[in-house]
Short mmCIF file of C-alpha atoms in Angstrom, two decimals:
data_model
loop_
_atom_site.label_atom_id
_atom_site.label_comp_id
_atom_site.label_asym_id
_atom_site.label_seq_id
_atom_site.Cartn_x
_atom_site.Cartn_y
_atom_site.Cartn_z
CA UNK P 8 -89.81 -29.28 115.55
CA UNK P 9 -90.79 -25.78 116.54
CA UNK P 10 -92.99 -25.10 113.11
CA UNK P 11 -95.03 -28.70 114.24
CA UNK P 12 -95.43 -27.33 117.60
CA UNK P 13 -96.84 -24.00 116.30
CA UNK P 14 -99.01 -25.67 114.08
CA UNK P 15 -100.31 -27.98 116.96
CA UNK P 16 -100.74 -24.72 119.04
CA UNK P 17 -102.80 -23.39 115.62
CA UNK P 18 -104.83 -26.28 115.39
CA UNK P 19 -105.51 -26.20 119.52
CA UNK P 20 -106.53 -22.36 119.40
CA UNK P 21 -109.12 -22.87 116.38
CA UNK P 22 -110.65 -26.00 118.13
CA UNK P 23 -113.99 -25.58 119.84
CA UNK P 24 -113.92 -29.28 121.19
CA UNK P 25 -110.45 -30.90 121.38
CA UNK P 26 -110.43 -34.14 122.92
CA UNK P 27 -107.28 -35.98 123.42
CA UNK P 28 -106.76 -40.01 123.37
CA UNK P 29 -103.99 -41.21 125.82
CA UNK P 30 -102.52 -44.99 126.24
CA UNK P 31 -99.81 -47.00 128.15
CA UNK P 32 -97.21 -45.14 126.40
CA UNK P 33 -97.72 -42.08 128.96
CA UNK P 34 -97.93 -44.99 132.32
CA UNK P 35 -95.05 -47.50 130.85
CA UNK P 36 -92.64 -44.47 130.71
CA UNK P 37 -93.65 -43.81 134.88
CA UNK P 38 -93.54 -47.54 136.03
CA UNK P 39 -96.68 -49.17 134.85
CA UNK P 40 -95.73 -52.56 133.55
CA UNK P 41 -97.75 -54.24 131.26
CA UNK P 42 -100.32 -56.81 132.96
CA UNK P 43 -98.76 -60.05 131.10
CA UNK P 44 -95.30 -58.63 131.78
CA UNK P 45 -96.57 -59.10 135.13
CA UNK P 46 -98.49 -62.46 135.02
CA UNK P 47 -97.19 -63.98 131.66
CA UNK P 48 -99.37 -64.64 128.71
CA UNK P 49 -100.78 -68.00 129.43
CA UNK P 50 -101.72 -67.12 133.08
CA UNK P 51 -103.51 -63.88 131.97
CA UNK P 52 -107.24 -65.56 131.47
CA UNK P 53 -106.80 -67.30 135.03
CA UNK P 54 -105.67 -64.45 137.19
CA UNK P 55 -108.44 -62.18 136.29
CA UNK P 56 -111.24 -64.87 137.92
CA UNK P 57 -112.84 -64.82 141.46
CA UNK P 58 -111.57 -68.31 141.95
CA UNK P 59 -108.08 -67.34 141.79
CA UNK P 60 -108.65 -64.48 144.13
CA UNK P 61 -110.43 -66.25 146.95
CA UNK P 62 -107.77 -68.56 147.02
CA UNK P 63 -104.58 -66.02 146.58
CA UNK P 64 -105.93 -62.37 147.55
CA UNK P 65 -102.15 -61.54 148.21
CA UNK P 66 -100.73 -62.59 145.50
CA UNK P 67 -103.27 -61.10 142.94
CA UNK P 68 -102.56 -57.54 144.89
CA UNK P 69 -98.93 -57.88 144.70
CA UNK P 70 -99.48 -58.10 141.05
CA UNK P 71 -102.09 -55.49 140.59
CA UNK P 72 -98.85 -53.80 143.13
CA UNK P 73 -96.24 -54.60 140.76
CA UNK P 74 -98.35 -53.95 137.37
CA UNK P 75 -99.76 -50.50 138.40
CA UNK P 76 -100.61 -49.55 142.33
CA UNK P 77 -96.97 -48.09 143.04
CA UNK P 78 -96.78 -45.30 139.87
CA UNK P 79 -100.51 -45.09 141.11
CA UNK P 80 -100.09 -44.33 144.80
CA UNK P 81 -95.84 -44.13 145.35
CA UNK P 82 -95.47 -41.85 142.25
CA UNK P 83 -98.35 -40.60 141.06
CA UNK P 84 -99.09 -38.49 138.25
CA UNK P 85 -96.34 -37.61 135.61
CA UNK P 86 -95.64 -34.24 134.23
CA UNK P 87 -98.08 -35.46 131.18
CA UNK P 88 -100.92 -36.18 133.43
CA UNK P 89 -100.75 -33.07 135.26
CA UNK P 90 -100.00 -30.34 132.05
CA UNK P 91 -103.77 -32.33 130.31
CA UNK P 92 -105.34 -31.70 133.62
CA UNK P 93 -104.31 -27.43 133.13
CA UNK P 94 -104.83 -27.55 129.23
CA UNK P 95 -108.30 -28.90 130.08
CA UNK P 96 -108.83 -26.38 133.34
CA UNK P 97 -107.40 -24.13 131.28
CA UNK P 98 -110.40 -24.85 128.70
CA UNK P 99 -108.41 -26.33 126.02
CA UNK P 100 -109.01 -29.73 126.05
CA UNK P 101 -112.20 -30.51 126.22
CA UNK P 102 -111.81 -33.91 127.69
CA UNK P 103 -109.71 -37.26 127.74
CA UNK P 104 -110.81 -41.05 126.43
CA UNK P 105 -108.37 -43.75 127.93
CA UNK P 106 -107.56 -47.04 127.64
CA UNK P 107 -105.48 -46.91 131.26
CA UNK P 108 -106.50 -48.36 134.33
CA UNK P 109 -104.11 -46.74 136.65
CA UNK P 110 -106.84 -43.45 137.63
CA UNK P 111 -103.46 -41.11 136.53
CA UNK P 112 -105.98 -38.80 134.96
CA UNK P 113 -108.04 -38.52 137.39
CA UNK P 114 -105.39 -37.68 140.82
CA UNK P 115 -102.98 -35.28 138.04
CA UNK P 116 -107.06 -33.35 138.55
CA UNK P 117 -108.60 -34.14 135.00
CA UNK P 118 -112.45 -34.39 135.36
CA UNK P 119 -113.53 -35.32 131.97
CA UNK P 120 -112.34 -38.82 131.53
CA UNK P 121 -113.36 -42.10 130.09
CA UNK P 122 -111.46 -45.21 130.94
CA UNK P 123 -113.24 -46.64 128.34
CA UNK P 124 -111.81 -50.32 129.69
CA UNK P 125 -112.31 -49.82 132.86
CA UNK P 126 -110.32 -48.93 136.06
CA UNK P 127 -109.40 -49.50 139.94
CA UNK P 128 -112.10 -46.46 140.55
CA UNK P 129 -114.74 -48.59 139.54
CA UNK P 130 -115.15 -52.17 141.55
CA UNK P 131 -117.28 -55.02 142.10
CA UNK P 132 -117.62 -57.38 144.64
CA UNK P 133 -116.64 -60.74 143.86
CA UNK P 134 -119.42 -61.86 146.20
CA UNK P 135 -122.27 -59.98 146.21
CA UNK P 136 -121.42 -57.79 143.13
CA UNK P 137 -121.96 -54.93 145.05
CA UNK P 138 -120.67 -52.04 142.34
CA UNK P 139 -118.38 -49.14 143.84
CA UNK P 140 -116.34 -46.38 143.07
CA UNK P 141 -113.08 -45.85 144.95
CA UNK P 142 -109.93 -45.90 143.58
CA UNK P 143 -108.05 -45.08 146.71
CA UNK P 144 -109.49 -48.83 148.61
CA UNK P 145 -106.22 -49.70 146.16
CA UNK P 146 -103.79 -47.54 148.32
CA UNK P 147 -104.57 -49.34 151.60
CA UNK P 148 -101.19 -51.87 151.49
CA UNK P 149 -103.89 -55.33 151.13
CA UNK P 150 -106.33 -56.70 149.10
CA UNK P 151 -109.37 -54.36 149.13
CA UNK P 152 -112.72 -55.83 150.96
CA UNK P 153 -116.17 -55.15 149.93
CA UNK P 154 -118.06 -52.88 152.25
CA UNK P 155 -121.48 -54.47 151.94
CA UNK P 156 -120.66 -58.37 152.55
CA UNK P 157 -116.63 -57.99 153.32
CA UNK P 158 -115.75 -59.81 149.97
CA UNK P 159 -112.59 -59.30 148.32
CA UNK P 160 -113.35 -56.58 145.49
CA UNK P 161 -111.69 -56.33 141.87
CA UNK P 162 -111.41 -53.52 138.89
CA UNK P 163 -115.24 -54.34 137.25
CA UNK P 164 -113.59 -54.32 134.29
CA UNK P 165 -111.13 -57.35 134.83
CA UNK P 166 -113.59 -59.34 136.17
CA UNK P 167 -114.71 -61.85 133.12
CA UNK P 168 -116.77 -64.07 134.61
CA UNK P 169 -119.25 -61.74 135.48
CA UNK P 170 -121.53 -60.23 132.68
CA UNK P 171 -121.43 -56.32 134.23
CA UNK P 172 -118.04 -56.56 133.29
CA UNK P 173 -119.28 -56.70 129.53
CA UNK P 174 -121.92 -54.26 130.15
CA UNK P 175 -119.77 -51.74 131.94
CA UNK P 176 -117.06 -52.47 128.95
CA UNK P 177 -119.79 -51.23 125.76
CA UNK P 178 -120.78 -48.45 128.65
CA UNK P 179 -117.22 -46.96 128.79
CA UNK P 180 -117.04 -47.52 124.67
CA UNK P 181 -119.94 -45.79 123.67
CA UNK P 182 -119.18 -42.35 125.87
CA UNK P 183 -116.01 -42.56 124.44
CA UNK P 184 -117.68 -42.89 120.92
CA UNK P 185 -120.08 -40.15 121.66
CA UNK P 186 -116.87 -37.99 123.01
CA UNK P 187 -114.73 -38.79 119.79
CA UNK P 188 -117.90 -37.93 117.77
CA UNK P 189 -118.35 -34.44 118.47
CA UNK P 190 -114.51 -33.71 118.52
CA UNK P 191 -112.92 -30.94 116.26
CA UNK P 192 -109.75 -32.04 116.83
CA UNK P 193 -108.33 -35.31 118.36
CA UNK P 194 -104.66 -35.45 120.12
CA UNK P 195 -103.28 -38.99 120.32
CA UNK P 196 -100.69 -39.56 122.71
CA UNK P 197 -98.88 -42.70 123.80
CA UNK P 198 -101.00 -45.33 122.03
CA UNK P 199 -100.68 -47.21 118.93
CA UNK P 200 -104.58 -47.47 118.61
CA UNK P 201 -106.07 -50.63 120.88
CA UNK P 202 -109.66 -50.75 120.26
CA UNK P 203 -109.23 -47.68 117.85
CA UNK P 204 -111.01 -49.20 115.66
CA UNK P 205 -114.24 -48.78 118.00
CA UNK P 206 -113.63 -44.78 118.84
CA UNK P 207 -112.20 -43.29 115.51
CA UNK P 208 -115.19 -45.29 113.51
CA UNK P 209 -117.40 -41.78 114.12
CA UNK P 210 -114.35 -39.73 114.17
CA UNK P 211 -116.33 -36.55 111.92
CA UNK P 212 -114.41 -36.02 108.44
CA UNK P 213 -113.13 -33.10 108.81
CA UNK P 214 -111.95 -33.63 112.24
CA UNK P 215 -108.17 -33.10 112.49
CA UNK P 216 -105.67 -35.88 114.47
CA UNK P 217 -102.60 -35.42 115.90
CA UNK P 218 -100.32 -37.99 117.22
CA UNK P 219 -97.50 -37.14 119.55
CA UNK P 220 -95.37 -40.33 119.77
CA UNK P 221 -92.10 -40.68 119.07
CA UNK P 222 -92.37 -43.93 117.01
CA UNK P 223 -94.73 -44.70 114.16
CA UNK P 224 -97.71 -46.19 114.60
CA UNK P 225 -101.28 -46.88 113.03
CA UNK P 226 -102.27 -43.25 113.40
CA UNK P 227 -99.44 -42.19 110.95
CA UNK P 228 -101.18 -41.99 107.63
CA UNK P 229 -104.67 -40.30 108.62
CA UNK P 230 -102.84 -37.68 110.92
CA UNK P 231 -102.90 -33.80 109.73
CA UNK P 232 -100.00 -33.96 112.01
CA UNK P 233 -97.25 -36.34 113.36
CA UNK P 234 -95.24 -35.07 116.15
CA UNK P 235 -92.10 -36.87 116.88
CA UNK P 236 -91.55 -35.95 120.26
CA UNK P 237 -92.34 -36.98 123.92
CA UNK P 238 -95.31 -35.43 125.18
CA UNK P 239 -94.21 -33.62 128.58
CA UNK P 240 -92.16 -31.64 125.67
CA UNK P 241 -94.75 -30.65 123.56
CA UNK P 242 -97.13 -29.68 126.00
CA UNK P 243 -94.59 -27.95 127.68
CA UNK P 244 -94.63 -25.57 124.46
CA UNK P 245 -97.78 -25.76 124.25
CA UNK P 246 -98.23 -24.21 127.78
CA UNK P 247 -95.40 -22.05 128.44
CA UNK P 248 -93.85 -21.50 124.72
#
């Protein structure tokens, strides 16, 4: 294990842009549940709708409570979250690309992040569709209101029956694309490649990928490097080793 971290710590130090890809593996470990854990399969579609909210506002935050606001606000940031925020203060990460909702990144103090499906820092009125960008309206113990018209709000990106939610969607996508694009190197961590398809499309050829996962996943035959590990361990090397 110590030669793959020294070769990660190689391939980190002769990187000009490193950009690493995170998923739920890094959240699920800290509390967040997965949404249909939360709301089971076939009630998924009619959850997410501002018909279901008007009528049960408490009930969809107790599930957005359940699914993702406590780790959010009661736990906050794990030891993952916070050693990406130095490695990119420190200048060695260039920036992250996301598919978590939970804003993690962002509190642990990481600047350079696309949630490229969306999160509960970026909000739309119901209502009015007045568009805002607060994640902490979510820490408030009750369903979040809309400061314009007092509507009940909702992640933009959850909310399907409005087309911004589309728009905002291929938004996220393609700064994620142009991130991925002009990476040397590429760390996945935690995912086993939703959407990849999308991001790694104008991955550059000779861009290296690592995965740091513990199981095998998609990302096992293209990587220059699979690291069998959990993260907070290899980054702990990578920081302090």
């Amino acid at each position: 294990m110590k030669d793959e971290y020294s070769k990660l710590k190689k391939y980190m130090s002769e990187s000009e842009r490193t950009v690493a890809v995170t998923g739920a593996g890094i959240s699920y470990l800290y509390g967040v549940r997965r949404l249909k854990q939360s709301v089971g399969f076939m009630n998924h579609g009619k959850v997410f709708s501002s018909s279901y909210i008007r009528k049960n506002p408490e009930k969809f935050y107790k599930i957005m409570k359940n699914s993702f606001l406590d780790a959010t606000f009661e736990k906050g940031p794990s030891i993952v979250h916070k050693q990406l925020a130095e490695l990119e203060k420190q200048g060695k990460i260039y920036g992250i690309v996301t598919q978590n909702l939970d804003c993690l990144h962002t509190i642990a103090g990481s600047k350079n992040v696309i949630e490229f499906q969306g999160s509960f820092r970026d909000n739309i009125c119901i209502d009015c569709g007045h568009r805002s960008f607060d994640y902490t309206v979510w820490g408030q113990g009750q369903m979040p209101r809309c400061k314009e018209c007092g509507g009940y709000i909702m992640p933009t990106g959850f909310c399907r029956e409005n087309p911004v939610s589309t728009n905002v969607s291929w938004e996220n996508m393609n700064k994620a694309i142009n991130m991925i694009s002009k990476a040397d190197l590429i760390i996945v961590i935690g995912t086993t490649g939703f959407r990849s398809e999308e991001y790694l499309s104008r991955m550059q050829p000779k861009t290296r990928l690592v995965q740091i996962n513990p199981s095998p996943t998609q990302f096992d035959s293209i990587a220059a490097l699979n690291v069998r590990a959990e993260a907070g361990e290899v980054f702990d090397a990578v920081l302090n080793g």
